[in-house]
Coordinates of C-alpha atoms in Angstrom, one line a residue:
M1 CA -3.1 -14.1 16.6
S2 CA -2.9 -10.6 16.1
R3 CA -5.7 -8.0 15.7
I4 CA -5.9 -5.0 13.0
V5 CA -7.3 -2.5 15.2
A6 CA -7.2 0.7 13.1
V7 CA -6.1 1.9 9.6
A8 CA -5.5 5.4 8.5
P9 CA -5.1 6.1 4.9
V10 CA -3.5 9.5 4.0
L11 CA -3.0 11.4 0.9
P12 CA -1.2 14.7 0.0
D13 CA -3.3 17.8 -0.5
H14 CA -2.4 18.5 -4.0
V15 CA -5.0 16.7 -6.2
Y16 CA -5.5 16.9 -9.8
P17 CA -7.7 15.3 -12.5
Q18 CA -6.1 12.5 -14.6
A19 CA -6.3 14.6 -17.8
R20 CA -4.6 17.7 -16.5
I21 CA -1.6 15.4 -15.2
A22 CA -1.4 13.8 -18.8
D23 CA -1.0 17.4 -20.2
E24 CA 1.6 18.4 -17.8
L25 CA 3.7 15.2 -18.3
A26 CA 3.5 15.2 -22.0
G27 CA 5.5 18.2 -22.1
L28 CA 8.1 16.9 -19.6
L29 CA 8.4 13.3 -21.1
T30 CA 8.7 13.7 -24.8
A31 CA 8.6 16.0 -28.0
D32 CA 7.4 13.0 -30.3
P33 CA 3.7 13.6 -31.3
A34 CA 3.4 9.6 -31.7
R35 CA 4.5 9.1 -28.0
R36 CA 2.4 12.1 -26.8
A37 CA -0.5 10.5 -28.4
L38 CA 0.5 7.0 -26.7
L39 CA 0.8 8.9 -23.4
T40 CA -2.8 10.3 -23.7
R41 CA -4.1 6.8 -24.5
L42 CA -2.4 5.2 -21.6
H43 CA -3.5 7.8 -19.1
T44 CA -7.1 7.6 -20.3
S45 CA -7.3 3.8 -20.2
C46 CA -5.7 3.0 -17.0
G47 CA -8.9 3.4 -14.7
V48 CA -7.4 6.4 -12.8
E49 CA -9.6 9.4 -12.6
Q50 CA -7.4 11.7 -10.2
R51 CA -4.2 11.5 -8.3
H52 CA -2.9 13.3 -5.2
L53 CA 0.9 14.5 -5.7
A54 CA 3.4 15.6 -3.1
L55 CA 4.1 18.9 -4.8
P56 CA 1.9 21.4 -6.8
L57 CA 1.9 20.0 -10.5
D58 CA 3.8 22.9 -11.9
R59 CA 6.8 22.3 -9.7
Y60 CA 7.6 19.0 -11.4
G61 CA 9.1 20.5 -14.5
A62 CA 11.9 22.3 -12.3
L63 CA 13.0 19.2 -10.3
G64 CA 16.7 18.7 -10.6
S65 CA 18.9 16.0 -9.2
F66 CA 18.2 12.7 -7.5
D67 CA 19.5 14.4 -4.2
E68 CA 16.8 17.0 -4.5
T69 CA 13.9 14.8 -5.4
N70 CA 15.0 12.2 -2.5
A71 CA 15.2 15.2 0.0
L72 CA 11.8 16.4 -0.9
A73 CA 10.3 12.7 -0.7
T74 CA 11.8 12.3 2.8
A75 CA 10.4 15.7 3.9
C76 CA 6.9 15.2 2.4
G77 CA 7.0 11.5 3.6
L78 CA 7.6 12.4 7.1
D79 CA 4.5 14.7 7.2
L80 CA 2.3 12.0 5.7
A81 CA 3.6 9.3 8.1
E82 CA 3.1 11.6 11.0
R83 CA -0.5 12.3 9.9
A84 CA -1.3 8.8 9.5
V85 CA 0.1 7.3 12.6
R86 CA -1.6 9.9 14.7
A87 CA -4.8 9.3 13.0
A88 CA -4.4 5.4 13.5
L89 CA -3.4 5.7 17.1
A90 CA -6.4 7.8 17.7
G91 CA -8.8 5.4 15.9
A92 CA -7.3 2.6 18.2
G93 CA -7.5 4.7 21.4
L94 CA -3.9 4.6 22.1
E95 CA -1.1 7.1 22.7
P96 CA 2.4 7.1 20.9
H97 CA 4.0 5.8 24.2
D98 CA 1.8 2.6 23.9
V99 CA 3.7 1.7 20.7
D100 CA 6.2 -1.3 21.3
H101 CA 7.3 -1.9 17.5
V102 CA 7.2 0.0 14.3
M103 CA 7.7 -1.2 10.5
L104 CA 8.2 1.1 7.8
T105 CA 7.9 0.0 4.2
S106 CA 8.6 2.4 1.3
V107 CA 10.3 2.0 -2.2
T108 CA 10.2 5.7 -3.1
T109 CA 12.7 7.0 -0.4
I110 CA 15.9 6.1 0.7
G111 CA 17.7 7.2 3.7
A112 CA 19.7 6.4 6.7
P113 CA 18.6 7.1 9.3
S114 CA 15.4 5.8 7.9
M115 CA 12.2 7.4 8.1
D116 CA 10.8 5.2 11.1
A117 CA 13.9 6.5 13.2
M118 CA 13.0 10.1 12.3
L119 CA 9.3 9.4 13.5
V120 CA 10.2 8.4 16.9
E121 CA 11.0 12.0 18.2
R122 CA 8.4 13.7 15.9
L123 CA 5.5 11.6 17.4
G124 CA 6.9 11.0 20.9
L125 CA 7.4 7.3 20.5
R126 CA 9.6 5.6 23.3
P127 CA 13.1 5.6 22.7
D128 CA 13.2 1.9 23.4
V129 CA 10.7 1.1 20.6
T130 CA 11.8 -1.6 18.2
R131 CA 12.1 -0.7 14.5
L132 CA 12.1 -2.5 11.2
P133 CA 12.5 -0.5 8.0
S134 CA 11.9 -2.2 4.7
F135 CA 12.9 -1.3 1.1
G136 CA 12.5 -3.2 -2.0
L137 CA 9.2 -5.0 -1.5
G138 CA 7.5 -2.3 -3.8
C139 CA 3.7 -2.5 -4.0
A140 CA 3.7 -5.8 -2.1
G141 CA 5.0 -3.9 0.9
G142 CA 1.8 -3.3 2.6
A143 CA 0.6 -6.8 2.6
A144 CA 3.9 -8.0 3.5
G145 CA 4.1 -5.5 6.4
L146 CA 0.9 -6.9 7.8
A147 CA 2.4 -10.5 7.7
R148 CA 5.7 -9.5 9.3
V149 CA 3.9 -7.4 11.9
H150 CA 1.7 -10.4 12.7
D151 CA 4.8 -12.5 13.0
H152 CA 6.2 -9.9 15.5
L153 CA 3.1 -9.9 17.6
T154 CA 2.7 -13.7 17.5
A155 CA 6.1 -13.7 19.4
H156 CA 5.2 -10.7 21.5
P157 CA 1.5 -11.1 22.1
D158 CA 1.1 -8.4 24.9
Q159 CA 2.7 -5.6 22.4
V160 CA 1.2 -3.0 20.1
A161 CA 2.8 -2.5 16.7
V162 CA 2.3 0.2 14.0
L163 CA 2.9 -0.6 10.3
V164 CA 3.7 2.7 8.3
S165 CA 3.7 2.8 4.4
V166 CA 4.8 5.9 2.6
E167 CA 5.3 6.4 -1.1
L168 CA 6.0 9.4 -3.1
C169 CA 5.9 8.0 -6.6
S170 CA 5.7 11.3 -8.5
L171 CA 9.2 12.3 -7.1
T172 CA 10.7 9.3 -9.1
L173 CA 9.7 11.0 -12.4
Q174 CA 12.1 10.5 -15.2
R175 CA 12.1 13.5 -17.3
D176 CA 12.7 13.1 -21.1
D177 CA 12.3 9.3 -20.8
D178 CA 9.4 8.3 -23.4
S179 CA 9.8 4.6 -22.8
T180 CA 6.4 2.9 -22.7
A181 CA 7.3 1.9 -19.0
N182 CA 7.8 5.3 -18.0
L183 CA 4.6 6.6 -19.8
V184 CA 2.6 3.8 -18.2
A185 CA 4.2 4.7 -14.7
G186 CA 3.5 8.5 -15.3
G187 CA -0.2 7.7 -15.7
L188 CA -0.7 5.0 -13.1
F189 CA 1.1 6.0 -9.8
G190 CA 0.2 8.3 -7.3
D191 CA 1.4 9.6 -3.8
G192 CA 0.2 8.5 -0.5
G193 CA 0.5 6.5 2.6
A194 CA -1.0 4.7 5.5
A195 CA -0.6 3.6 9.1
V196 CA -2.0 0.4 10.7
V197 CA -2.3 -0.4 14.4
M198 CA -2.0 -4.0 15.4
A199 CA -2.3 -5.6 18.8
G200 CA -1.2 -8.9 20.0
R201 CA -3.6 -11.6 21.4
D202 CA -2.8 -10.7 25.1
R203 CA -3.0 -7.0 24.7
P204 CA -5.9 -5.4 26.4
A205 CA -8.1 -3.0 24.7
P206 CA -8.3 0.5 26.2
R207 CA -11.1 1.3 28.7
A208 CA -12.7 4.1 26.7
A209 CA -16.0 2.9 25.0
A210 CA -15.1 4.3 21.6
A211 CA -11.8 2.5 21.6
R212 CA -13.4 -0.8 22.8
H213 CA -15.8 -0.6 19.9
A214 CA -12.9 -0.4 17.5
W215 CA -11.1 -3.3 19.1
D216 CA -14.2 -5.5 19.2
R217 CA -14.7 -5.0 15.5
A218 CA -11.1 -5.7 14.7
P219 CA -10.3 -8.5 12.1
V220 CA -7.7 -10.9 13.2
V221 CA -4.9 -12.2 11.0
L222 CA -5.2 -16.0 10.4
G223 CA -2.1 -16.6 8.4
A224 CA 0.1 -15.4 5.5
R225 CA 2.0 -16.6 2.5
S226 CA 4.7 -15.3 0.4
A227 CA 5.7 -16.4 -3.1
L228 CA 8.4 -15.6 -5.7
Y229 CA 7.6 -16.5 -9.3
P230 CA 10.5 -18.0 -11.2
G231 CA 12.1 -16.3 -14.3
T232 CA 10.2 -12.9 -13.4
S233 CA 13.0 -10.9 -11.7
D234 CA 13.4 -8.5 -14.6
A235 CA 9.4 -7.9 -14.9
L236 CA 9.1 -5.1 -12.2
G237 CA 11.3 -3.0 -10.0
W238 CA 13.7 0.0 -10.3
Q239 CA 16.8 0.5 -12.4
V240 CA 18.9 2.6 -10.0
G241 CA 21.4 5.1 -11.8
G242 CA 22.3 8.6 -11.8
S243 CA 19.0 10.3 -12.4
G244 CA 17.4 8.1 -9.5
L245 CA 15.0 5.4 -9.6
R246 CA 14.0 4.4 -13.2
I247 CA 10.9 2.1 -13.6
V248 CA 11.2 -1.3 -14.8
L249 CA 7.7 -2.7 -15.8
S250 CA 7.2 -5.6 -18.2
G251 CA 4.0 -6.2 -20.2
G252 CA 4.3 -9.7 -19.1
L253 CA 3.4 -9.1 -15.5
P254 CA -0.3 -9.8 -15.7
D255 CA 0.5 -13.2 -17.3
A256 CA 2.9 -14.0 -14.4
V257 CA -0.1 -13.1 -12.0
R258 CA -2.6 -15.1 -13.8
A259 CA -0.3 -18.2 -14.0
H260 CA 0.4 -18.4 -10.3
V261 CA -2.2 -16.4 -8.0
A262 CA -4.8 -19.0 -7.9
D263 CA -2.3 -21.8 -6.5
D264 CA -1.2 -19.3 -3.9
A265 CA -4.4 -18.2 -2.8
K266 CA -5.6 -21.9 -2.3
A267 CA -2.4 -22.7 -0.5
L268 CA -3.0 -19.8 1.9
L269 CA -6.6 -20.7 2.5
T270 CA -6.2 -24.4 2.7
A271 CA -3.7 -23.8 5.6
I272 CA -6.7 -22.3 7.4
G273 CA -9.3 -24.9 6.5
A274 CA -10.9 -22.6 3.9
V275 CA -11.3 -22.5 0.0
P276 CA -11.6 -19.3 -2.3
D277 CA -15.4 -19.6 -2.2
D278 CA -15.4 -18.9 1.4
V279 CA -13.7 -15.5 1.1
G280 CA -16.3 -12.5 1.4
A281 CA -13.6 -9.7 1.1
W282 CA -10.8 -9.8 -1.5
L283 CA -8.3 -7.0 -0.8
V284 CA -6.4 -6.7 -3.9
H285 CA -3.6 -4.2 -4.5
P286 CA -4.9 -2.0 -7.5
G287 CA -1.8 -2.3 -9.4
G288 CA -3.6 -1.3 -12.7
P289 CA -6.6 -2.7 -14.9
K290 CA -4.6 -5.7 -16.2
I291 CA -3.5 -6.8 -12.8
L292 CA -7.0 -6.6 -11.4
E293 CA -8.5 -8.4 -14.4
A294 CA -5.9 -11.0 -14.1
V295 CA -6.7 -11.6 -10.4
Q296 CA -10.3 -11.7 -11.2
E297 CA -9.9 -14.3 -14.1
A298 CA -7.5 -16.5 -12.3
L299 CA -9.6 -16.9 -9.2
D300 CA -12.8 -16.9 -11.1
L301 CA -14.2 -14.2 -8.9
P302 CA -17.8 -13.0 -9.2
A303 CA -18.7 -9.5 -10.7
G304 CA -18.1 -6.9 -8.0
A305 CA -15.7 -8.9 -5.9
L306 CA -13.0 -6.3 -6.6
T307 CA -15.1 -3.3 -6.3
R308 CA -12.9 -1.7 -3.6
S309 CA -9.8 -2.1 -5.4
W310 CA -11.4 -0.4 -8.6
A311 CA -12.5 2.5 -6.5
N312 CA -9.3 3.0 -5.0
L313 CA -7.5 2.9 -8.3
A314 CA -10.0 5.6 -9.6
R315 CA -9.7 8.0 -6.9
A316 CA -5.9 8.0 -6.1
G317 CA -4.1 5.6 -8.8
N318 CA -1.5 3.0 -7.7
L319 CA 0.1 4.0 -4.5
S320 CA 2.6 1.2 -4.3
S321 CA 2.8 -0.5 -1.0
A322 CA 0.1 1.9 0.5
S323 CA -2.6 1.0 -2.0
V324 CA -3.6 -2.5 -0.4
L325 CA -3.8 -0.7 3.2
H326 CA -6.3 1.9 1.5
V327 CA -8.3 -1.0 0.2
L328 CA -8.1 -2.5 3.7
A329 CA -9.3 0.8 5.3
D330 CA -12.5 0.6 3.1
A331 CA -13.3 -3.0 4.3
M332 CA -12.8 -1.6 8.0
D333 CA -15.5 1.0 7.8
T334 CA -13.2 3.9 7.6
G335 CA -14.1 3.9 3.8
G336 CA -17.2 3.1 1.6
S337 CA -17.8 -0.6 1.9
P338 CA -17.3 -2.3 5.2
A339 CA -16.8 -6.2 5.4
A340 CA -19.6 -8.0 6.8
P341 CA -19.4 -9.4 10.1
G342 CA -17.9 -12.9 10.3
S343 CA -16.3 -12.3 6.6
L344 CA -13.2 -14.2 5.8
G345 CA -10.8 -11.8 3.9
V346 CA -7.6 -12.0 1.7
A347 CA -5.2 -9.2 1.2
L348 CA -3.1 -9.6 -1.7
A349 CA -0.4 -7.6 -3.5
F350 CA 2.5 -8.1 -5.8
G351 CA 6.0 -6.6 -6.0
P352 CA 9.4 -6.9 -7.5
G353 CA 10.7 -10.4 -7.6
V354 CA 8.0 -10.9 -9.0
G355 CA 6.6 -11.7 -5.6
A356 CA 3.3 -12.2 -4.2
E357 CA 2.2 -11.5 -0.5
L358 CA -1.0 -12.9 0.8
V359 CA -2.7 -12.5 4.2
A360 CA -5.8 -14.1 5.5
L361 CA -8.0 -12.2 7.8
R362 CA -11.4 -12.9 9.7
W363 CA -13.7 -10.1 10.9
P364 CA -15.7 -10.8 14.2
D365 CA -19.0 -12.2 14.0
G366 CA -20.9 -9.8 16.0
Q367 CA -20.4 -11.6 19.3
G368 CA -16.8 -11.0 19.4
H369 CA -15.7 -14.2 17.8
A370 CA -13.3 -14.0 14.9
A371 CA -11.1 -17.1 14.7

């Protein structure tokens, strides 16, 4: 068993309405009036009202090589990661030296040493902290990170671990590419990050009253499931080339989700003696309207079951691996709609592969019992 003690979502300071971003990108992506019209329709219909960007909007037209954009992503990402981890540790009543393990997930920054190594000195983490950087899980990285950190804490039940997600999607912009995939991505993805503090079963809560309150309300991880969908490896991901990371995004992705997600959710829940109707908090990655609609339909969810996901999509766009953690933050009363005491929850996200990552959670019932 592991506990999710605190979640700290973070966003860059530069925030713009969707319509203004669309106007700026139109001039960078295409000179074709028909493609500009398509861009406008896609940006208007994707459920996004505003997005936060790593840079001021007027700087994107001057961006150059992949070297430059990746260096900017690393610098901006480190700042976001530091903010997130400090906020999450404060929420948990812990200090940097209390952290035993760090997992980093990002699919928009590349580097060696990886960002988690750079955070050790910046945050004042212990030099013997264990680290696990992850690249390639994409939008599934947040949910997969919860599962892998849970695995670590199951083996090390007296430890504290931090999951860090940082995504600077805007800095993967491919100028002069008016493919439909790039137009969709340009309207859907935003920048952001999150940090999650998790503790093993045998790790005692801090003595401070505020910290103990957070630990007493912490949901526990009950189980996890990973799945790869056959025949979908070309549906989602990056094409890596001289210009950097070029989006691969198939229109068939929602159909793949619709065909498989119900079986995956039932398998996850069966393993813990539950069924989908028992779930009170569906924490679904806001990958876009068609993904959320596919999940809603496949699981036959009641109206309003994905309200948190739709709200996150509207206020920040798709933040890749960080998005599902922002949805989780909402359910943990650091956002707008906390889960009810005793609720069973499922965190669910999809990434390249195509793969699904699912995590089952249980909130305490008010008397300190969660399992």
